[in-house]
PDB file of C-alpha atoms and ligand atoms in Angstrom:
ATOM      1  CA  MET A 281     124.063  96.191 101.270  1.00  0.00           C
ATOM      2  CA  THR A 282     124.902  92.875 102.846  1.00  0.00           C
ATOM      3  CA  ASP A 283     127.240  90.264 101.419  1.00  0.00           C
ATOM      4  CA  LYS A 284     124.356  87.808 101.169  1.00  0.00           C
ATOM      5  CA  ARG A 285     122.532  89.676  98.417  1.00  0.00           C
ATOM      6  CA  ARG A 286     123.975  90.629  95.049  1.00  0.00           C
ATOM      7  CA  PRO A 287     123.146  94.239  94.197  1.00  0.00           C
ATOM      8  CA  ILE A 288     120.824  94.909  91.283  1.00  0.00           C
ATOM      9  CA  VAL A 289     120.516  98.164  89.352  1.00  0.00           C
ATOM     10  CA  ALA A 290     117.796  98.552  86.729  1.00  0.00           C
ATOM     11  CA  GLY A 291     117.370 101.397  84.267  1.00  0.00           C
ATOM     12  CA  ASN A 292     113.730 102.281  83.651  1.00  0.00           C
ATOM     13  CA  TRP A 293     113.857 104.224  80.422  1.00  0.00           C
ATOM     14  CA  LYS A 294     110.120 104.964  80.703  1.00  0.00           C
ATOM     15  CA  MET A 295     108.602 106.391  77.477  1.00  0.00           C
ATOM     16  CA  ASN A 296     111.906 107.749  76.223  1.00  0.00           C
ATOM     17  CA  THR A 297     114.462 107.167  73.459  1.00  0.00           C
ATOM     18  CA  THR A 298     114.192 106.557  69.742  1.00  0.00           C
ATOM     19  CA  LEU A 299     115.198 103.292  68.109  1.00  0.00           C
ATOM     20  CA  ARG A 300     118.574 104.815  67.419  1.00  0.00           C
ATOM     21  CA  ASP A 301     118.968 106.124  70.990  1.00  0.00           C
ATOM     22  CA  ALA A 302     118.018 102.719  72.371  1.00  0.00           C
ATOM     23  CA  ARG A 303     120.707 100.987  70.316  1.00  0.00           C
ATOM     24  CA  GLU A 304     123.283 103.635  71.200  1.00  0.00           C
ATOM     25  CA  LEU A 305     122.529 103.552  74.907  1.00  0.00           C
ATOM     26  CA  ALA A 306     122.703  99.760  75.070  1.00  0.00           C
ATOM     27  CA  THR A 307     125.905  99.785  73.003  1.00  0.00           C
ATOM     28  CA  ALA A 308     127.517 102.404  75.235  1.00  0.00           C
ATOM     29  CA  LEU A 309     126.756 100.304  78.331  1.00  0.00           C
ATOM     30  CA  ARG A 310     127.540  96.797  77.123  1.00  0.00           C
ATOM     31  CA  GLU A 311     131.348  96.942  77.271  1.00  0.00           C
ATOM     32  CA  PRO A 312     131.784  98.943  80.489  1.00  0.00           C
ATOM     33  CA  LEU A 313     129.248  96.750  82.294  1.00  0.00           C
ATOM     34  CA  ALA A 314     130.995  93.609  81.011  1.00  0.00           C
ATOM     35  CA  GLY A 315     133.992  94.650  83.076  1.00  0.00           C
ATOM     36  CA  LEU A 316     131.968  95.113  86.240  1.00  0.00           C
ATOM     37  CA  ASP A 317     131.612  92.199  88.622  1.00  0.00           C
ATOM     38  CA  GLY A 318     129.362  92.070  91.625  1.00  0.00           C
ATOM     39  CA  VAL A 319     126.210  93.713  90.319  1.00  0.00           C
ATOM     40  CA  ASP A 320     123.261  92.614  88.215  1.00  0.00           C
ATOM     41  CA  SER A 321     122.431  95.320  85.696  1.00  0.00           C
ATOM     42  CA  VAL A 322     119.150  95.499  83.797  1.00  0.00           C
ATOM     43  CA  LEU A 323     117.987  97.716  80.938  1.00  0.00           C
ATOM     44  CA  CYS A 324     114.236  98.310  80.616  1.00  0.00           C
ATOM     45  CA  PRO A 325     113.519 100.025  77.284  1.00  0.00           C
ATOM     46  CA  PRO A 326     110.033 100.699  75.901  1.00  0.00           C
ATOM     47  CA  PHE A 327     108.354  97.591  74.426  1.00  0.00           C
ATOM     48  CA  VAL A 328     109.033  98.573  70.817  1.00  0.00           C
ATOM     49  CA  TYR A 329     112.789  98.790  71.421  1.00  0.00           C
ATOM     50  CA  LEU A 330     113.188  95.614  73.481  1.00  0.00           C
ATOM     51  CA  ILE A 331     114.375  93.526  70.540  1.00  0.00           C
ATOM     52  CA  ALA A 332     116.849  96.138  69.329  1.00  0.00           C
ATOM     53  CA  ALA A 333     118.354  96.722  72.774  1.00  0.00           C
ATOM     54  CA  GLY A 334     118.236  92.988  73.451  1.00  0.00           C
ATOM     55  CA  GLU A 335     120.292  92.257  70.332  1.00  0.00           C
ATOM     56  CA  VAL A 336     122.986  94.630  71.553  1.00  0.00           C
ATOM     57  CA  ILE A 337     123.257  93.084  75.023  1.00  0.00           C
ATOM     58  CA  GLU A 338     122.750  89.468  73.959  1.00  0.00           C
ATOM     59  CA  GLN A 339     125.427  87.132  75.367  1.00  0.00           C
ATOM     60  CA  SER A 340     126.526  89.849  77.806  1.00  0.00           C
ATOM     61  CA  ASN A 341     126.105  90.136  81.553  1.00  0.00           C
ATOM     62  CA  VAL A 342     123.485  92.881  81.071  1.00  0.00           C
ATOM     63  CA  ALA A 343     119.883  91.679  81.342  1.00  0.00           C
ATOM     64  CA  LEU A 344     116.783  92.894  79.529  1.00  0.00           C
ATOM     65  CA  GLY A 345     113.598  93.941  81.310  1.00  0.00           C
ATOM     66  CA  ALA A 346     110.208  95.340  80.312  1.00  0.00           C
ATOM     67  CA  GLN A 347     108.266  98.122  82.001  1.00  0.00           C
ATOM     68  CA  ASN A 348     104.919  96.330  82.224  1.00  0.00           C
ATOM     69  CA  CYS A 349     103.026  93.285  80.981  1.00  0.00           C
ATOM     70  CA  HIS A 350      99.498  91.959  80.699  1.00  0.00           C
ATOM     71  CA  VAL A 351      98.128  89.163  82.875  1.00  0.00           C
ATOM     72  CA  GLU A 352      97.244  86.698  80.102  1.00  0.00           C
ATOM     73  CA  SER A 353      99.655  84.744  77.868  1.00  0.00           C
ATOM     74  CA  LYS A 354      97.820  85.553  74.646  1.00  0.00           C
ATOM     75  CA  GLY A 355      94.429  86.378  73.233  1.00  0.00           C
ATOM     76  CA  ALA A 356      92.050  89.180  72.376  1.00  0.00           C
ATOM     77  CA  PHE A 357      93.612  92.007  74.373  1.00  0.00           C
ATOM     78  CA  THR A 358      94.206  94.713  71.794  1.00  0.00           C
ATOM     79  CA  GLY A 359      97.294  96.758  72.449  1.00  0.00           C
ATOM     80  CA  GLU A 360      98.646  94.598  75.261  1.00  0.00           C
ATOM     81  CA  VAL A 361     101.918  92.668  75.576  1.00  0.00           C
ATOM     82  CA  SER A 362     101.996  89.310  77.320  1.00  0.00           C
ATOM     83  CA  PRO A 363     104.588  87.896  79.693  1.00  0.00           C
ATOM     84  CA  ALA A 364     105.120  85.019  77.244  1.00  0.00           C
ATOM     85  CA  MET A 365     106.022  87.555  74.533  1.00  0.00           C
ATOM     86  CA  LEU A 366     108.500  89.216  76.860  1.00  0.00           C
ATOM     87  CA  VAL A 367     110.197  85.897  77.549  1.00  0.00           C
ATOM     88  CA  ASP A 368     110.184  85.207  73.806  1.00  0.00           C
ATOM     89  CA  VAL A 369     112.174  88.380  73.061  1.00  0.00           C
ATOM     90  CA  GLY A 370     114.722  87.733  75.793  1.00  0.00           C
ATOM     91  CA  CYS A 371     113.379  89.575  78.842  1.00  0.00           C
ATOM     92  CA  ARG A 372     114.347  88.292  82.239  1.00  0.00           C
ATOM     93  CA  TYR A 373     112.728  91.051  84.321  1.00  0.00           C
ATOM     94  CA  VAL A 374     109.511  93.057  84.248  1.00  0.00           C
ATOM     95  CA  ILE A 375     108.712  96.170  86.266  1.00  0.00           C
ATOM     96  CA  LEU A 376     105.220  95.891  87.776  1.00  0.00           C
ATOM     97  CA  GLY A 377     103.129  98.345  89.748  1.00  0.00           C
ATOM     98  CA  HIS A 378     105.195 101.428  88.967  1.00  0.00           C
ATOM     99  CA  SER A 379     103.600 104.480  90.576  1.00  0.00           C
ATOM    100  CA  GLU A 380     103.141 106.094  87.170  1.00  0.00           C
ATOM    101  CA  ARG A 381     100.990 103.135  86.117  1.00  0.00           C
ATOM    102  CA  ARG A 382      99.130 103.107  89.448  1.00  0.00           C
ATOM    103  CA  ARG A 383      98.431 106.831  89.285  1.00  0.00           C
ATOM    104  CA  LEU A 384      98.059 107.645  85.588  1.00  0.00           C
ATOM    105  CA  LEU A 385      96.752 104.320  84.273  1.00  0.00           C
ATOM    106  CA  LYS A 386      94.703 103.418  87.337  1.00  0.00           C
ATOM    107  CA  GLU A 387      96.363 100.070  88.030  1.00  0.00           C
ATOM    108  CA  ASP A 388      95.202  98.826  91.398  1.00  0.00           C
ATOM    109  CA  ASP A 389      96.667  96.364  93.878  1.00  0.00           C
ATOM    110  CA  ALA A 390      94.445  93.520  92.655  1.00  0.00           C
ATOM    111  CA  LEU A 391      95.600  93.901  89.046  1.00  0.00           C
ATOM    112  CA  ILE A 392      99.243  94.164  90.082  1.00  0.00           C
ATOM    113  CA  ARG A 393      98.826  90.989  92.132  1.00  0.00           C
ATOM    114  CA  ARG A 394      97.480  89.116  89.075  1.00  0.00           C
ATOM    115  CA  LYS A 395     100.239  90.443  86.832  1.00  0.00           C
ATOM    116  CA  LEU A 396     102.828  89.412  89.372  1.00  0.00           C
ATOM    117  CA  GLU A 397     101.533  85.878  89.613  1.00  0.00           C
ATOM    118  CA  SER A 398     101.452  85.556  85.841  1.00  0.00           C
ATOM    119  CA  ALA A 399     104.942  87.021  85.390  1.00  0.00           C
ATOM    120  CA  VAL A 400     106.434  84.587  87.922  1.00  0.00           C
ATOM    121  CA  ALA A 401     104.544  81.672  86.374  1.00  0.00           C
ATOM    122  CA  HIS A 402     106.087  82.595  83.000  1.00  0.00           C
ATOM    123  CA  GLY A 403     109.585  82.653  84.505  1.00  0.00           C
ATOM    124  CA  LEU A 404     110.014  86.420  84.546  1.00  0.00           C
ATOM    125  CA  VAL A 405     111.437  88.150  87.605  1.00  0.00           C
ATOM    126  CA  PRO A 406     109.077  90.970  88.576  1.00  0.00           C
ATOM    127  CA  ILE A 407     110.474  94.182  90.004  1.00  0.00           C
ATOM    128  CA  VAL A 408     107.466  95.112  92.139  1.00  0.00           C
ATOM    129  CA  CYS A 409     107.243  98.815  92.894  1.00  0.00           C
ATOM    130  CA  THR A 410     105.924 100.298  96.101  1.00  0.00           C
ATOM    131  CA  GLY A 411     105.940 103.841  97.409  1.00  0.00           C
ATOM    132  CA  GLU A 412     103.946 106.476  99.219  1.00  0.00           C
ATOM    133  CA  ASN A 413     102.854 109.847  97.859  1.00  0.00           C
ATOM    134  CA  LEU A 414     103.718 113.162  99.460  1.00  0.00           C
ATOM    135  CA  ALA A 415     100.521 113.467 101.515  1.00  0.00           C
ATOM    136  CA  GLU A 416     100.968 109.941 102.864  1.00  0.00           C
ATOM    137  CA  ASN A 417     104.589 110.677 103.663  1.00  0.00           C
ATOM    138  CA  GLU A 418     103.729 113.895 105.473  1.00  0.00           C
ATOM    139  CA  ALA A 419     101.024 112.097 107.437  1.00  0.00           C
ATOM    140  CA  GLY A 420     103.622 109.597 108.664  1.00  0.00           C
ATOM    141  CA  ARG A 421     101.911 106.737 106.817  1.00  0.00           C
ATOM    142  CA  THR A 422     104.855 105.522 104.717  1.00  0.00           C
ATOM    143  CA  THR A 423     105.343 102.150 106.393  1.00  0.00           C
ATOM    144  CA  GLU A 424     101.623 101.435 106.407  1.00  0.00           C
ATOM    145  CA  VAL A 425     101.121 102.360 102.738  1.00  0.00           C
ATOM    146  CA  VAL A 426     104.154 100.507 101.462  1.00  0.00           C
ATOM    147  CA  GLY A 427     103.409  97.472 103.645  1.00  0.00           C
ATOM    148  CA  GLY A 428      99.818  97.428 102.355  1.00  0.00           C
ATOM    149  CA  GLN A 429     100.974  97.545  98.718  1.00  0.00           C
ATOM    150  CA  LEU A 430     103.366  94.683  99.314  1.00  0.00           C
ATOM    151  CA  ARG A 431     100.829  92.540 101.164  1.00  0.00           C
ATOM    152  CA  ALA A 432      98.319  93.057  98.361  1.00  0.00           C
ATOM    153  CA  ALA A 433     100.897  92.283  95.669  1.00  0.00           C
ATOM    154  CA  LEU A 434     102.180  89.098  97.287  1.00  0.00           C
ATOM    155  CA  HIS A 435      99.000  87.835  98.902  1.00  0.00           C
ATOM    156  CA  GLY A 436      98.864  84.061  98.559  1.00  0.00           C
ATOM    157  CA  LEU A 437     101.993  83.860  96.424  1.00  0.00           C
ATOM    158  CA  GLY A 438     104.302  82.353  99.050  1.00  0.00           C
ATOM    159  CA  GLY A 439     103.856  78.889  97.532  1.00  0.00           C
ATOM    160  CA  LEU A 440     104.610  80.030  93.991  1.00  0.00           C
ATOM    161  CA  LEU A 441     107.727  81.894  95.103  1.00  0.00           C
ATOM    162  CA  GLY A 442     108.764  79.147  97.508  1.00  0.00           C
ATOM    163  CA  ASP A 443     112.198  79.055  99.123  1.00  0.00           C
ATOM    164  CA  ASP A 444     113.605  80.535  95.967  1.00  0.00           C
ATOM    165  CA  ALA A 445     111.956  83.949  96.357  1.00  0.00           C
ATOM    166  CA  GLY A 446     115.346  85.664  96.255  1.00  0.00           C
ATOM    167  CA  ALA A 447     115.821  84.543  92.653  1.00  0.00           C
ATOM    168  CA  LYS A 448     112.210  85.068  91.575  1.00  0.00           C
ATOM    169  CA  LEU A 449     111.331  88.491  92.939  1.00  0.00           C
ATOM    170  CA  VAL A 450     112.798  91.976  93.317  1.00  0.00           C
ATOM    171  CA  VAL A 451     111.044  94.726  95.272  1.00  0.00           C
ATOM    172  CA  ALA A 452     111.549  98.441  94.645  1.00  0.00           C
ATOM    173  CA  TYR A 453     110.771 101.230  97.079  1.00  0.00           C
ATOM    174  CA  GLU A 454     110.103 104.420  95.135  1.00  0.00           C
ATOM    175  CA  PRO A 455     108.567 107.296  97.083  1.00  0.00           C
ATOM    176  CA  VAL A 456     106.332 109.048  94.554  1.00  0.00           C
ATOM    177  CA  TRP A 457     107.486 112.501  95.655  1.00  0.00           C
ATOM    178  CA  ALA A 458     111.119 111.562  94.928  1.00  0.00           C
ATOM    179  CA  ILE A 459     110.548 110.392  91.363  1.00  0.00           C
ATOM    180  CA  GLY A 460     111.879 112.790  88.759  1.00  0.00           C
ATOM    181  CA  THR A 461     112.074 115.650  91.243  1.00  0.00           C
ATOM    182  CA  GLY A 462     115.794 115.713  91.974  1.00  0.00           C
ATOM    183  CA  ARG A 463     114.792 115.309  95.614  1.00  0.00           C
ATOM    184  CA  PRO A 464     115.623 111.750  96.727  1.00  0.00           C
ATOM    185  CA  ALA A 465     114.707 110.320 100.105  1.00  0.00           C
ATOM    186  CA  THR A 466     117.592 110.583 102.539  1.00  0.00           C
ATOM    187  CA  ALA A 467     119.661 107.426 102.651  1.00  0.00           C
ATOM    188  CA  GLN A 468     118.602 106.909 106.254  1.00  0.00           C
ATOM    189  CA  ASP A 469     114.889 107.254 105.545  1.00  0.00           C
ATOM    190  CA  ALA A 470     115.130 105.010 102.475  1.00  0.00           C
ATOM    191  CA  GLY A 471     117.084 102.449 104.494  1.00  0.00           C
ATOM    192  CA  ALA A 472     114.519 102.525 107.302  1.00  0.00           C
ATOM    193  CA  THR A 473     111.549 102.084 104.975  1.00  0.00           C
ATOM    194  CA  ILE A 474     113.298  99.283 103.113  1.00  0.00           C
ATOM    195  CA  GLY A 475     113.967  97.673 106.487  1.00  0.00           C
ATOM    196  CA  SER A 476     110.220  97.789 107.133  1.00  0.00           C
ATOM    197  CA  ILE A 477     109.590  96.240 103.718  1.00  0.00           C
ATOM    198  CA  ARG A 478     111.876  93.372 104.631  1.00  0.00           C
ATOM    199  CA  ARG A 479     109.992  92.822 107.887  1.00  0.00           C
ATOM    200  CA  THR A 480     106.773  92.613 105.867  1.00  0.00           C
ATOM    201  CA  LEU A 481     108.460  90.103 103.553  1.00  0.00           C
ATOM    202  CA  VAL A 482     109.348  87.998 106.593  1.00  0.00           C
ATOM    203  CA  GLU A 483     105.634  87.883 107.483  1.00  0.00           C
ATOM    204  CA  LEU A 484     104.657  86.982 103.933  1.00  0.00           C
ATOM    205  CA  LEU A 485     107.433  84.655 102.811  1.00  0.00           C
ATOM    206  CA  GLY A 486     109.284  83.554 105.917  1.00  0.00           C
ATOM    207  CA  GLU A 487     112.676  84.524 107.284  1.00  0.00           C
ATOM    208  CA  ALA A 488     115.016  82.814 104.822  1.00  0.00           C
ATOM    209  CA  ALA A 489     113.149  83.827 101.661  1.00  0.00           C
ATOM    210  CA  ALA A 490     112.757  87.416 102.884  1.00  0.00           C
ATOM    211  CA  ALA A 491     116.456  87.668 103.648  1.00  0.00           C
ATOM    212  CA  ALA A 492     117.268  86.712 100.053  1.00  0.00           C
ATOM    213  CA  VAL A 493     114.946  89.138  98.210  1.00  0.00           C
ATOM    214  CA  ARG A 494     116.703  92.183  96.805  1.00  0.00           C
ATOM    215  CA  ILE A 495     115.063  95.537  97.576  1.00  0.00           C
ATOM    216  CA  GLN A 496     115.966  98.550  95.464  1.00  0.00           C
ATOM    217  CA  TYR A 497     115.561 102.225  96.173  1.00  0.00           C
ATOM    218  CA  GLY A 498     114.263 104.442  93.352  1.00  0.00           C
ATOM    219  CA  GLY A 499     113.607 108.177  93.050  1.00  0.00           C
ATOM    220  CA  SER A 500     116.198 110.697  91.810  1.00  0.00           C
ATOM    221  CA  VAL A 501     119.128 108.331  92.113  1.00  0.00           C
ATOM    222  CA  THR A 502     122.252 109.837  90.543  1.00  0.00           C
ATOM    223  CA  PRO A 503     125.985 109.086  90.572  1.00  0.00           C
ATOM    224  CA  ALA A 504     126.281 111.782  93.261  1.00  0.00           C
ATOM    225  CA  ASN A 505     123.962 110.099  95.798  1.00  0.00           C
ATOM    226  CA  ALA A 506     124.250 106.422  94.855  1.00  0.00           C
ATOM    227  CA  ALA A 507     127.152 105.468  97.120  1.00  0.00           C
ATOM    228  CA  GLU A 508     125.481 106.936 100.194  1.00  0.00           C
ATOM    229  CA  LEU A 509     122.241 105.099  99.446  1.00  0.00           C
ATOM    230  CA  PHE A 510     124.047 101.810  98.825  1.00  0.00           C
ATOM    231  CA  ALA A 511     125.951 102.171 102.095  1.00  0.00           C
ATOM    232  CA  GLN A 512     122.661 101.445 103.859  1.00  0.00           C
ATOM    233  CA  PRO A 513     122.677  97.748 104.767  1.00  0.00           C
ATOM    234  CA  GLU A 514     119.075  97.190 103.624  1.00  0.00           C
ATOM    235  CA  ILE A 515     119.385  98.870 100.203  1.00  0.00           C
ATOM    236  CA  ASP A 516     120.345  96.314  97.565  1.00  0.00           C
ATOM    237  CA  GLY A 517     120.493  98.492  94.469  1.00  0.00           C
ATOM    238  CA  ALA A 518     118.468 101.046  92.564  1.00  0.00           C
ATOM    239  CA  LEU A 519     115.664 101.486  90.076  1.00  0.00           C
ATOM    240  CA  VAL A 520     116.862 104.440  88.033  1.00  0.00           C
ATOM    241  CA  GLY A 521     114.794 106.670  85.764  1.00  0.00           C
ATOM    242  CA  GLY A 522     116.330 109.870  84.383  1.00  0.00           C
ATOM    243  CA  ALA A 523     119.955 108.965  85.082  1.00  0.00           C
ATOM    244  CA  SER A 524     119.552 105.649  83.245  1.00  0.00           C
ATOM    245  CA  LEU A 525     119.223 107.556  79.959  1.00  0.00           C
ATOM    246  CA  LYS A 526     122.841 108.711  80.215  1.00  0.00           C
ATOM    247  CA  ALA A 527     125.278 105.827  79.809  1.00  0.00           C
ATOM    248  CA  PRO A 528     128.057 107.308  81.992  1.00  0.00           C
ATOM    249  CA  ASP A 529     125.604 108.064  84.806  1.00  0.00           C
ATOM    250  CA  PHE A 530     123.961 104.645  84.730  1.00  0.00           C
ATOM    251  CA  PHE A 531     127.361 102.978  84.637  1.00  0.00           C
ATOM    252  CA  ALA A 532     128.559 105.080  87.594  1.00  0.00           C
ATOM    253  CA  ILE A 533     125.500 104.003  89.614  1.00  0.00           C
ATOM    254  CA  CYS A 534     126.128 100.335  88.740  1.00  0.00           C
ATOM    255  CA  ARG A 535     129.781 100.746  89.740  1.00  0.00           C
ATOM    256  CA  ALA A 536     128.778 102.269  93.090  1.00  0.00           C
ATOM    257  CA  ALA A 537     126.449  99.319  93.714  1.00  0.00           C
ATOM    258  CA  ALA A 538     129.169  96.820  92.848  1.00  0.00           C
ATOM    259  CA  ALA A 539     131.610  98.607  95.151  1.00  0.00           C
ATOM    260  CA  ALA A 540     129.106  98.639  98.027  1.00  0.00           C
ATOM    261  CA  GLY A 541     128.409  94.943  97.571  1.00  0.00           C
ATOM    262  CA  LEU A 542     132.020  93.845  97.895  1.00  0.00           C
TER     263      LEU A 542
HETATM  264  P1  13P B 810     113.945 109.043  88.482  1.00  0.00           P
HETATM  265  O1  13P B 810     115.251 108.292  88.687  1.00  0.00           O
HETATM  266  O2  13P B 810     113.920 109.809  87.189  1.00  0.00           O
HETATM  267  O3  13P B 810     113.564 109.832  89.673  1.00  0.00           O
HETATM  268  O4  13P B 810     112.812 107.923  88.278  1.00  0.00           O
HETATM  269  C1  13P B 810     112.712 106.902  89.192  1.00  0.00           C
HETATM  270  C2  13P B 810     111.775 105.892  88.681  1.00  0.00           C
HETATM  271  O5  13P B 810     110.582 106.120  88.624  1.00  0.00           O
HETATM  272  C3  13P B 810     112.335 104.612  88.225  1.00  0.00           C
HETATM  273  O6  13P B 810     111.336 103.664  88.049  1.00  0.00           O
END
């Protein structure tokens, strides 16, 4: 992590927790995270628990994020949730293009690109996910796949993001084979791929904007491996799944990020 970028750790709760769990988890994190300087922390509960978790962390230094959104602001889209609604309930961030949505819900690059543009236009900060699957990794295609996802997601958005891209966009690198497997990428490999992502950002957004965008690593991040990952100069934080459901573990990962950023 470099001193130019403030680390950011987001907890992607995925389709987990009950209403009660969501309140308890947010409550257990609010006070400890209030005492932690030097890291942006984000909780991303399921849609139906956003308001409850948001009430707990209101007026704190912990931000609220959603796990997805629709492209349009409102209208006849049964079952969908709009970026305007997310802003309305206090979200600052939205995860877009997660590999589970790409793979299981068939979201393609073009849709993710449209969602991203809409999210930014509504004032949300998208956490755009990229990552190769195992076959792509084994074929040595990681940089190509991840670069292609990023180019597709950001195509033509340089103007919208402007010089302020660092404040308007977060990128996550999550190798699919590392998600939920207990088998993270090595810190060196993650750092190298994230370095390649930053070079792609330079192409797309220019040097200064690319240098300001935070890039997270995600995939089996735990308190045990966080410090080593964050020691990589290109890794600016983490997108955490399983470990974000345990308050002490998520806090420990945030603390490691804050320590690495100092
Ligand atoms: P795990 O931390 O459970 O591997 O999940 C990572 C992830 O997909 C976060 O978005």
